[in-house]
Short mmCIF file of C-alpha atoms and ligand atoms in Angstrom, two decimals:
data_model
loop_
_atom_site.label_atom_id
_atom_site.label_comp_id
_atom_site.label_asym_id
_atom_site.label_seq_id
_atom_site.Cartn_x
_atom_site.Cartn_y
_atom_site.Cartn_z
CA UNK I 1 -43.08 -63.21 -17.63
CA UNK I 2 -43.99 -60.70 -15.06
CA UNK I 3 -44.03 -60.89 -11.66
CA UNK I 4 -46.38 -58.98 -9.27
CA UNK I 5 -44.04 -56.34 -8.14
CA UNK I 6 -41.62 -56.71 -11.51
CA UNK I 7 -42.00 -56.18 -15.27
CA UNK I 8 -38.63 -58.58 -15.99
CA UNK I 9 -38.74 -61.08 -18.66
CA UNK I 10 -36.90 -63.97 -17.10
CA UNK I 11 -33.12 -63.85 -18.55
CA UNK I 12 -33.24 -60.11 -18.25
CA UNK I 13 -31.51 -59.93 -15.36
CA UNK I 14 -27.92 -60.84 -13.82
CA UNK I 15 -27.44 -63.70 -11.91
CA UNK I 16 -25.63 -61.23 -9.49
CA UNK I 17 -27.85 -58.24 -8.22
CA UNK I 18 -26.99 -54.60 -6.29
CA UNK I 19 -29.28 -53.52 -4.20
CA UNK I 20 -29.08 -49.82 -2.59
CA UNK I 21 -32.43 -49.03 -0.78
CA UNK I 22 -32.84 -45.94 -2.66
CA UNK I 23 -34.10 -46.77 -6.50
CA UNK I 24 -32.20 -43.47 -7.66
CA UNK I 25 -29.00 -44.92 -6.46
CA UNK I 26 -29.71 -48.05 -8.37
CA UNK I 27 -30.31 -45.45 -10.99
CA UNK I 28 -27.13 -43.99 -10.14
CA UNK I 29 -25.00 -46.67 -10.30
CA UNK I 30 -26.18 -47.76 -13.59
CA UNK I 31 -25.64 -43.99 -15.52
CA UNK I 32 -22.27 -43.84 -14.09
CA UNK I 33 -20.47 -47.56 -14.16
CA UNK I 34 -22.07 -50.16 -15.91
CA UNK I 35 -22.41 -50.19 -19.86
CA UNK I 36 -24.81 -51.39 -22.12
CA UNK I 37 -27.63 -50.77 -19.80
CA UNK I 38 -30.76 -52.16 -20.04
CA UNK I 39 -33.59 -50.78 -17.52
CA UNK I 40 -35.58 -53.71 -16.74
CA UNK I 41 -38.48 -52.65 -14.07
CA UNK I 42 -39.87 -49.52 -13.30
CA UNK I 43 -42.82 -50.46 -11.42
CA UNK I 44 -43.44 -48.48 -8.67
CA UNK I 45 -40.77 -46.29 -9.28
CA UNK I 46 -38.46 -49.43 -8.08
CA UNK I 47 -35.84 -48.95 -11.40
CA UNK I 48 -33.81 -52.07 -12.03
CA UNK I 49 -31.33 -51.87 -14.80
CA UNK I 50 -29.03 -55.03 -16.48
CA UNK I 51 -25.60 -54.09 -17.93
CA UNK I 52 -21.91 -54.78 -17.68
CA UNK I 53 -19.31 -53.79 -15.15
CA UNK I 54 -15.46 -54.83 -16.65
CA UNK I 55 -17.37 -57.36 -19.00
CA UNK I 56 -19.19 -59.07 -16.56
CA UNK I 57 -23.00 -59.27 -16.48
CA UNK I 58 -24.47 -57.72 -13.31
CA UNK I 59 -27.97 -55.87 -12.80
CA UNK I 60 -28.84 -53.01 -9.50
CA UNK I 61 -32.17 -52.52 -8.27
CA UNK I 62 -33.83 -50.75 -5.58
CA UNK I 63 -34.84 -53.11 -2.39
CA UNK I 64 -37.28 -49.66 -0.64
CA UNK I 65 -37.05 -49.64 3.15
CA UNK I 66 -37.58 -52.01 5.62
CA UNK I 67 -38.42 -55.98 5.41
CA UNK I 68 -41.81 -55.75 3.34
CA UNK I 69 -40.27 -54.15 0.86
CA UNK I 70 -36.63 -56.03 0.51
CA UNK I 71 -38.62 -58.88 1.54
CA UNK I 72 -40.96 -58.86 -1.88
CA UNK I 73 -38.12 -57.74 -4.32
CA UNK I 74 -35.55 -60.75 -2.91
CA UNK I 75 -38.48 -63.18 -2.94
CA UNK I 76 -39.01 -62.43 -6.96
CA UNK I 77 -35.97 -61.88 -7.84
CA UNK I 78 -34.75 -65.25 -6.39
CA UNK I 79 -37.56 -67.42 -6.67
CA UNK I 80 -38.68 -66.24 -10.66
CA UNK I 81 -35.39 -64.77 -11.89
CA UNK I 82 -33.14 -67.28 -10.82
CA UNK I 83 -30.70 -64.82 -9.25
CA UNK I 84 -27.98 -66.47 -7.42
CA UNK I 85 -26.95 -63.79 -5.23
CA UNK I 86 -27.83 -60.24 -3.61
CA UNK I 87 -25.77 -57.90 -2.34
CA UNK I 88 -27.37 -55.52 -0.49
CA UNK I 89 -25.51 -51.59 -0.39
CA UNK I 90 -26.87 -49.76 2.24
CA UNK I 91 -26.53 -47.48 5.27
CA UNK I 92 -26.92 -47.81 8.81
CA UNK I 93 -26.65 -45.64 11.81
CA UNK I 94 -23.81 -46.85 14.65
CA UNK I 95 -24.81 -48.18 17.88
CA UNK I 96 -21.34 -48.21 19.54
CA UNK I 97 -19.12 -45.11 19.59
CA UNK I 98 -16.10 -47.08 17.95
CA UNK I 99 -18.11 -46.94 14.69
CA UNK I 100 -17.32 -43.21 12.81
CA UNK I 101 -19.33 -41.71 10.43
CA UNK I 102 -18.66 -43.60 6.70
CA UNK I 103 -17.06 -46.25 7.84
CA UNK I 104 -17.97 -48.92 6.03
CA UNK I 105 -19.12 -52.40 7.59
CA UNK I 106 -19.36 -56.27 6.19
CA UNK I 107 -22.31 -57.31 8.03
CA UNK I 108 -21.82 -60.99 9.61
CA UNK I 109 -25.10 -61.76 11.29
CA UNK I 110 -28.22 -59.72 11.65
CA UNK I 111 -30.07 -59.83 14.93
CA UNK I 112 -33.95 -59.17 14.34
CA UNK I 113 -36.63 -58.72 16.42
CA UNK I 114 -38.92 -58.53 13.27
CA UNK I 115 -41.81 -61.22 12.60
CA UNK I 116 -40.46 -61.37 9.17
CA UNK I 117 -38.96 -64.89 9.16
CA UNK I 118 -41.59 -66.53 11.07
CA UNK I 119 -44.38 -65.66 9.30
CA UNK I 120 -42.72 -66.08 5.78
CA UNK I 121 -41.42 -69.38 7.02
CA UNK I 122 -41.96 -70.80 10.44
CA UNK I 123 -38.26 -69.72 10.97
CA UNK I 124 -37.90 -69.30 14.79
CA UNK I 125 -33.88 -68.12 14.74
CA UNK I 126 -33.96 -64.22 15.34
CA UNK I 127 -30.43 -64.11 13.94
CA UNK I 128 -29.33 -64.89 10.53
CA UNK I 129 -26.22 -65.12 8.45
CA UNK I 130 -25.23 -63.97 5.20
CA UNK I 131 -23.45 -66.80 2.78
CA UNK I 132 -19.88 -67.03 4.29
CA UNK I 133 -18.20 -67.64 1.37
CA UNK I 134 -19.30 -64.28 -0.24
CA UNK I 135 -18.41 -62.69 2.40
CA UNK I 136 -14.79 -64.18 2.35
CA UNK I 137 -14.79 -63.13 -1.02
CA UNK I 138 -16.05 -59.44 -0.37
CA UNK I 139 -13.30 -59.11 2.61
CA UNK I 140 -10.50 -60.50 -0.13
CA UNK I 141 -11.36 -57.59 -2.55
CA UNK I 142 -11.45 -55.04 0.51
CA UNK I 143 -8.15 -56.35 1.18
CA UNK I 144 -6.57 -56.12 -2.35
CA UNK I 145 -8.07 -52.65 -3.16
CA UNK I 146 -7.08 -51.29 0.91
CA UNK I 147 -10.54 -50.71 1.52
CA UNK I 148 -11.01 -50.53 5.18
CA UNK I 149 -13.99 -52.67 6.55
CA UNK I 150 -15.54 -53.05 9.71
CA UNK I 151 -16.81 -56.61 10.15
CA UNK I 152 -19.95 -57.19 12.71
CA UNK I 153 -23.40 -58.03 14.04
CA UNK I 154 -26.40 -55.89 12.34
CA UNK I 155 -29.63 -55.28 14.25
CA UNK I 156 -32.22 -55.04 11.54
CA UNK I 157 -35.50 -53.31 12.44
CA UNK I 158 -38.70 -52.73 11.58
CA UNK I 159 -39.19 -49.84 13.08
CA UNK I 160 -37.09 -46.27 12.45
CA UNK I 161 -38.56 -44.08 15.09
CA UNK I 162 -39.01 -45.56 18.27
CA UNK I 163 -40.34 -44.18 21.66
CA UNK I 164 -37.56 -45.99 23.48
CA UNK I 165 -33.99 -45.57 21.61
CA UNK I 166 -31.76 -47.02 23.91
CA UNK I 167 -29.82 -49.76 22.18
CA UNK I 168 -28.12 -51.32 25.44
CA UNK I 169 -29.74 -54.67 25.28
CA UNK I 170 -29.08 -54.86 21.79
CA UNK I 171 -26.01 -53.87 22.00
CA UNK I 172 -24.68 -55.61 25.16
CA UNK I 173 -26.50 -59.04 24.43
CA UNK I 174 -26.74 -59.49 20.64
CA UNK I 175 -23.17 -57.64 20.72
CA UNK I 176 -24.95 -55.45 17.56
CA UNK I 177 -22.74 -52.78 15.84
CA UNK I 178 -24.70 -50.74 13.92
CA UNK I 179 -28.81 -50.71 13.13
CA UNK I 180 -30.59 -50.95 9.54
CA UNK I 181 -33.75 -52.23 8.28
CA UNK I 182 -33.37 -54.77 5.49
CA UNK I 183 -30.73 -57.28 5.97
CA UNK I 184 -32.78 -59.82 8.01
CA UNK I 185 -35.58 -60.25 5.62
CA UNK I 186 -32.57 -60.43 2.60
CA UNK I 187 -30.77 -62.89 4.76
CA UNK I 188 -34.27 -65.35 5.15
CA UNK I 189 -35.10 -65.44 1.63
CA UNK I 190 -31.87 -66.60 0.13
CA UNK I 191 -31.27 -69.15 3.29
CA UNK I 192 -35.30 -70.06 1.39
CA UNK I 193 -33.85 -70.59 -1.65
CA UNK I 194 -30.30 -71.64 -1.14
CA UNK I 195 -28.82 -68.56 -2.74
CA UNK I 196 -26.21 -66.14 -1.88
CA UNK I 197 -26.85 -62.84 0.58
CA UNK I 198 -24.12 -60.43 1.78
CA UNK I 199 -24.66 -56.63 3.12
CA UNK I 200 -22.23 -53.79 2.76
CA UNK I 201 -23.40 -50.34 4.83
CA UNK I 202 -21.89 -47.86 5.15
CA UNK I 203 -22.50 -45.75 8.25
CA UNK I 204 -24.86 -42.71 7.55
CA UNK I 205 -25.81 -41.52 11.51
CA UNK I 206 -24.73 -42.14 14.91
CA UNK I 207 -27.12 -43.11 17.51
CA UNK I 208 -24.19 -43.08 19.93
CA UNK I 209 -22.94 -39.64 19.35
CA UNK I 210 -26.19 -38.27 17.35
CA UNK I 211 -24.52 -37.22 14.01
CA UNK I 212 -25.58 -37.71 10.73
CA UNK I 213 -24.50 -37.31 7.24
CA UNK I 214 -25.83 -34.73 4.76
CA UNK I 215 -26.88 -36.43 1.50
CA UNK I 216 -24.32 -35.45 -0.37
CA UNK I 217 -21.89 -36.59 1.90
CA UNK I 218 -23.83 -40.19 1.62
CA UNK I 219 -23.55 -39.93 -2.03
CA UNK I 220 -19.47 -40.01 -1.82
CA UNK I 221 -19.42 -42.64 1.12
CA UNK I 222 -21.55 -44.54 -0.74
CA UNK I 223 -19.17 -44.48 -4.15
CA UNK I 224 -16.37 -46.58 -2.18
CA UNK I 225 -19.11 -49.37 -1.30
CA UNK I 226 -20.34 -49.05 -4.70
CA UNK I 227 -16.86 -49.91 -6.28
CA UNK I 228 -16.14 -52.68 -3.86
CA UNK I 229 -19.50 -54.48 -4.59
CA UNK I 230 -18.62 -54.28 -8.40
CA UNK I 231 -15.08 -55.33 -8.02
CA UNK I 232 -16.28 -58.18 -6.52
CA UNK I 233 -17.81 -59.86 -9.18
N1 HPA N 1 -31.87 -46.79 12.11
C1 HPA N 1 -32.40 -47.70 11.27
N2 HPA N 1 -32.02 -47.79 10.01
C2 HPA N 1 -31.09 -46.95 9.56
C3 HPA N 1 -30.51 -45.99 10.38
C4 HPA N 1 -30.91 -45.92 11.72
O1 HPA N 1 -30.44 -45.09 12.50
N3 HPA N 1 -29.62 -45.30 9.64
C5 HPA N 1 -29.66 -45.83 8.42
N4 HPA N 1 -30.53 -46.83 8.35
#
Protein backbone atom coordinates (compact mmCIF):
# COMPACT_ATOMS: atom_id res chain seq x y z
CA UNK A 1 0.00 0.00 0.00
CA UNK A 2 1.78 2.98 -1.33
CA UNK A 3 1.36 6.30 -0.70
CA UNK A 4 2.03 9.21 -3.15
CA UNK A 5 5.29 10.34 -1.82
CA UNK A 6 6.12 6.66 -0.06
CA UNK A 7 6.71 3.09 -1.25
CA UNK A 8 5.88 1.62 2.59
CA UNK A 9 3.73 -1.31 2.97
CA UNK A 10 1.69 -0.40 6.01
CA UNK A 11 3.38 -2.31 9.15
CA UNK A 12 6.74 -1.52 7.68
CA UNK A 13 7.40 1.11 9.69
CA UNK A 14 7.86 2.03 13.57
CA UNK A 15 5.30 3.48 15.41
CA UNK A 16 8.11 5.93 16.55
CA UNK A 17 9.90 7.86 13.62
CA UNK A 18 13.44 10.11 13.37
CA UNK A 19 13.40 12.61 11.24
CA UNK A 20 16.77 14.64 10.31
CA UNK A 21 16.05 16.97 7.27
CA UNK A 22 18.86 15.58 5.41
CA UNK A 23 17.86 11.86 3.92
CA UNK A 24 21.71 10.90 4.19
CA UNK A 25 21.55 11.46 7.87
CA UNK A 26 18.53 9.28 8.07
CA UNK A 27 20.86 7.11 6.09
CA UNK A 28 23.38 7.72 8.58
CA UNK A 29 21.77 6.93 11.50
CA UNK A 30 20.53 3.71 10.27
CA UNK A 31 24.34 2.24 9.01
CA UNK A 32 25.70 3.21 12.27
CA UNK A 33 22.99 2.42 15.29
CA UNK A 34 20.09 0.58 14.51
CA UNK A 35 20.20 -3.26 13.54
CA UNK A 36 18.32 -5.32 11.41
CA UNK A 37 17.62 -2.58 9.01
CA UNK A 38 15.13 -2.58 6.64
CA UNK A 39 15.12 0.45 3.99
CA UNK A 40 11.59 1.10 3.41
CA UNK A 41 11.25 4.25 0.83
CA UNK A 42 13.53 5.59 -1.48
CA UNK A 43 11.38 7.72 -3.48
CA UNK A 44 12.77 10.75 -4.32
CA UNK A 45 15.87 10.08 -2.82
CA UNK A 46 13.81 10.55 0.67
CA UNK A 47 15.51 7.00 2.30
CA UNK A 48 13.48 5.71 5.22
CA UNK A 49 14.82 2.68 6.92
CA UNK A 50 12.93 0.32 9.91
CA UNK A 51 15.24 -1.45 12.43
CA UNK A 52 16.04 -1.78 16.09
CA UNK A 53 17.80 0.49 18.52
CA UNK A 54 18.45 -1.63 22.16
CA UNK A 55 15.55 -4.01 20.97
CA UNK A 56 13.10 -1.59 20.38
CA UNK A 57 11.42 -1.04 17.00
CA UNK A 58 12.04 2.47 15.62
CA UNK A 59 12.33 3.68 11.83
CA UNK A 60 14.40 7.41 10.53
CA UNK A 61 13.46 9.12 7.52
CA UNK A 62 14.25 12.22 5.82
CA UNK A 63 11.47 15.18 6.34
CA UNK A 64 13.57 17.68 3.12
CA UNK A 65 13.41 21.37 3.97
CA UNK A 66 10.87 23.56 4.82
CA UNK A 67 6.91 22.95 5.51
CA UNK A 68 5.93 21.40 1.97
CA UNK A 69 8.17 18.97 2.34
CA UNK A 70 7.90 17.89 6.31
CA UNK A 71 4.43 18.80 5.75
CA UNK A 72 3.76 15.76 3.02
CA UNK A 73 6.07 13.12 4.76
CA UNK A 74 4.22 13.78 8.48
CA UNK A 75 0.85 13.83 6.72
CA UNK A 76 1.59 10.05 5.26
CA UNK A 77 3.35 8.84 7.66
CA UNK A 78 0.64 9.67 10.30
CA UNK A 79 -2.44 9.50 8.51
CA UNK A 80 -1.52 5.88 6.36
CA UNK A 81 1.20 4.42 8.58
CA UNK A 82 -0.29 4.84 11.77
CA UNK A 83 2.82 6.38 13.33
CA UNK A 84 2.25 7.61 16.74
CA UNK A 85 4.96 9.97 17.05
CA UNK A 86 7.76 12.13 15.19
CA UNK A 87 10.63 13.40 16.40
CA UNK A 88 12.06 15.75 14.38
CA UNK A 89 16.39 16.11 14.60
CA UNK A 90 17.36 19.10 13.13
CA UNK A 91 19.38 22.33 13.10
CA UNK A 92 18.68 25.82 13.48
CA UNK A 93 20.59 29.01 13.43
CA UNK A 94 20.39 31.27 16.97
CA UNK A 95 18.56 34.40 17.11
CA UNK A 96 19.79 35.57 20.57
CA UNK A 97 23.50 35.72 21.43
CA UNK A 98 22.98 33.46 24.64
CA UNK A 99 22.54 30.53 22.20
CA UNK A 100 26.40 29.06 21.18
CA UNK A 101 27.15 27.19 18.38
CA UNK A 102 25.93 23.19 19.06
CA UNK A 103 24.05 23.75 21.71
CA UNK A 104 21.37 21.75 21.57
CA UNK A 105 17.61 22.98 22.10
CA UNK A 106 14.07 21.15 23.09
CA UNK A 107 11.84 23.21 21.12
CA UNK A 108 8.54 24.23 23.23
CA UNK A 109 6.44 26.21 20.83
CA UNK A 110 7.06 27.24 17.27
CA UNK A 111 6.01 30.70 16.20
CA UNK A 112 5.14 30.72 12.32
CA UNK A 113 4.36 33.18 10.07
CA UNK A 114 3.85 30.42 7.37
CA UNK A 115 0.28 29.80 5.64
CA UNK A 116 0.91 26.23 6.32
CA UNK A 117 -1.73 25.57 9.02
CA UNK A 118 -4.39 27.58 7.57
CA UNK A 119 -4.57 26.33 4.40
CA UNK A 120 -4.07 22.58 5.46
CA UNK A 121 -6.67 23.21 8.10
CA UNK A 122 -8.41 26.46 8.73
CA UNK A 123 -6.01 26.63 11.79
CA UNK A 124 -5.74 30.38 12.62
CA UNK A 125 -3.07 29.95 15.82
CA UNK A 126 0.43 31.05 14.39
CA UNK A 127 2.01 29.22 17.31
CA UNK A 128 1.96 25.62 18.01
CA UNK A 129 3.10 23.14 20.58
CA UNK A 130 4.77 19.96 20.48
CA UNK A 131 3.03 16.98 22.76
CA UNK A 132 4.12 17.96 26.35
CA UNK A 133 4.42 14.79 27.60
CA UNK A 134 7.18 13.79 25.06
CA UNK A 135 8.81 16.47 25.73
CA UNK A 136 8.86 15.74 29.58
CA UNK A 137 10.05 12.56 28.59
CA UNK A 138 12.89 13.85 26.17
CA UNK A 139 14.08 16.45 29.07
CA UNK A 140 14.09 13.21 31.67
CA UNK A 141 16.58 11.32 29.36
CA UNK A 142 18.68 14.66 28.86
CA UNK A 143 18.72 14.71 32.47
CA UNK A 144 19.80 11.07 33.21
CA UNK A 145 22.44 10.92 30.40
CA UNK A 146 23.81 14.97 31.49
CA UNK A 147 22.94 16.10 28.22
CA UNK A 148 22.68 19.78 28.37
CA UNK A 149 19.45 21.25 26.69
CA UNK A 150 18.28 24.51 25.97
CA UNK A 151 14.48 24.65 26.23
CA UNK A 152 12.55 27.51 24.04
CA UNK A 153 10.34 29.17 21.44
CA UNK A 154 11.24 28.18 17.61
CA UNK A 155 10.40 30.56 14.77
CA UNK A 156 9.79 28.28 11.86
CA UNK A 157 10.03 29.81 8.37
CA UNK A 158 9.36 29.47 5.09
CA UNK A 159 11.72 31.39 3.82
CA UNK A 160 15.87 30.95 4.28
CA UNK A 161 17.12 34.02 2.57
CA UNK A 162 15.37 37.02 3.27
CA UNK A 163 15.89 40.70 2.13
CA UNK A 164 15.20 41.89 5.66
CA UNK A 165 17.11 39.63 8.42
CA UNK A 166 16.50 41.40 11.39
CA UNK A 167 14.86 39.10 13.89
CA UNK A 168 13.88 41.87 16.59
CA UNK A 169 10.18 41.49 16.34
CA UNK A 170 10.49 37.95 16.42
CA UNK A 171 12.60 37.88 18.87
CA UNK A 172 11.31 40.58 21.29
CA UNK A 173 7.50 39.67 20.80
CA UNK A 174 7.25 35.91 20.09
CA UNK A 175 10.34 35.75 22.65
CA UNK A 176 11.86 33.17 19.66
CA UNK A 177 15.29 31.53 20.38
CA UNK A 178 16.52 30.16 17.49
CA UNK A 179 14.99 29.94 13.60
CA UNK A 180 14.32 26.62 11.46
CA UNK A 181 11.99 25.64 8.84
CA UNK A 182 10.00 22.52 9.66
CA UNK A 183 8.70 22.31 13.09
CA UNK A 184 5.42 24.26 12.53
CA UNK A 185 4.10 22.23 9.73
CA UNK A 186 5.31 18.84 12.02
CA UNK A 187 3.62 20.41 14.96
CA UNK A 188 -0.04 20.94 12.77
CA UNK A 189 -0.21 17.58 11.44
CA UNK A 190 0.09 15.52 14.55
CA UNK A 191 -2.23 18.22 16.61
CA UNK A 192 -4.52 16.77 12.95
CA UNK A 193 -4.23 13.52 13.95
CA UNK A 194 -3.83 13.42 17.65
CA UNK A 195 -0.31 12.05 17.57
CA UNK A 196 2.87 12.85 19.18
CA UNK A 197 5.48 15.78 17.79
CA UNK A 198 8.69 16.91 19.57
CA UNK A 199 11.86 18.79 17.88
CA UNK A 200 15.44 18.48 18.96
CA UNK A 201 18.02 21.11 16.95
CA UNK A 202 20.86 21.55 17.45
CA UNK A 203 22.35 24.94 16.64
CA UNK A 204 24.26 24.96 13.23
CA UNK A 205 24.71 29.14 12.59
CA UNK A 206 24.34 32.25 14.40
CA UNK A 207 22.33 35.00 13.03
CA UNK A 208 23.34 36.99 16.11
CA UNK A 209 27.03 36.70 15.85
CA UNK A 210 27.15 35.34 12.03
CA UNK A 211 28.99 31.97 12.58
CA UNK A 212 28.36 28.83 11.24
CA UNK A 213 29.38 25.31 11.46
CA UNK A 214 31.39 23.38 8.85
CA UNK A 215 29.64 20.09 7.98
CA UNK A 216 31.66 18.05 9.61
CA UNK A 217 31.42 19.81 12.65
CA UNK A 218 27.37 19.32 12.19
CA UNK A 219 27.97 15.74 11.72
CA UNK A 220 29.48 15.39 15.49
CA UNK A 221 26.89 17.93 17.04
CA UNK A 222 24.43 16.14 15.49
CA UNK A 223 25.66 12.48 17.05
CA UNK A 224 24.69 13.78 20.72
CA UNK A 225 21.00 14.64 19.43
CA UNK A 226 21.04 11.51 17.61
CA UNK A 227 21.72 9.38 20.82
CA UNK A 228 19.30 11.31 22.94
CA UNK A 229 16.38 10.80 20.43
CA UNK A 230 17.17 6.97 20.50
CA UNK A 231 17.56 6.73 24.18
CA UNK A 232 14.38 8.00 24.42
CA UNK A 233 12.42 5.37 23.20
N1 LIG B 1 17.46 29.85 9.16
C1 LIG B 1 16.48 28.98 8.89
N2 LIG B 1 16.63 27.68 9.04
C2 LIG B 1 17.79 27.22 9.50
C3 LIG B 1 18.84 28.07 9.80
C4 LIG B 1 18.66 29.45 9.64
O1 LIG B 1 19.55 30.26 9.90
N3 LIG B 1 19.88 27.32 10.23
C5 LIG B 1 19.46 26.05 10.18
N4 LIG B 1 18.20 25.97 9.75
Amino acid sequence: MATAHISADKGDIAKTVLMPGDPLRAKFIADNYLTDVVMFNKVRNMFGYTGYYNGKKVSVMGSGMGMPSMGIYSYELFKEYDVDRIIRIGSCGALIPELKLFDLILTTASYSDSSYAYVQSGEESNILKPALSLNNHIEKVAKNEEIKLTKGIIYSTDVFYKENMTFDKIVNEYKCIGTEMESFALFHNANLFNKEAACLLTVSDSLVTKEFTTSEQREKAFLEMIDLALKTL
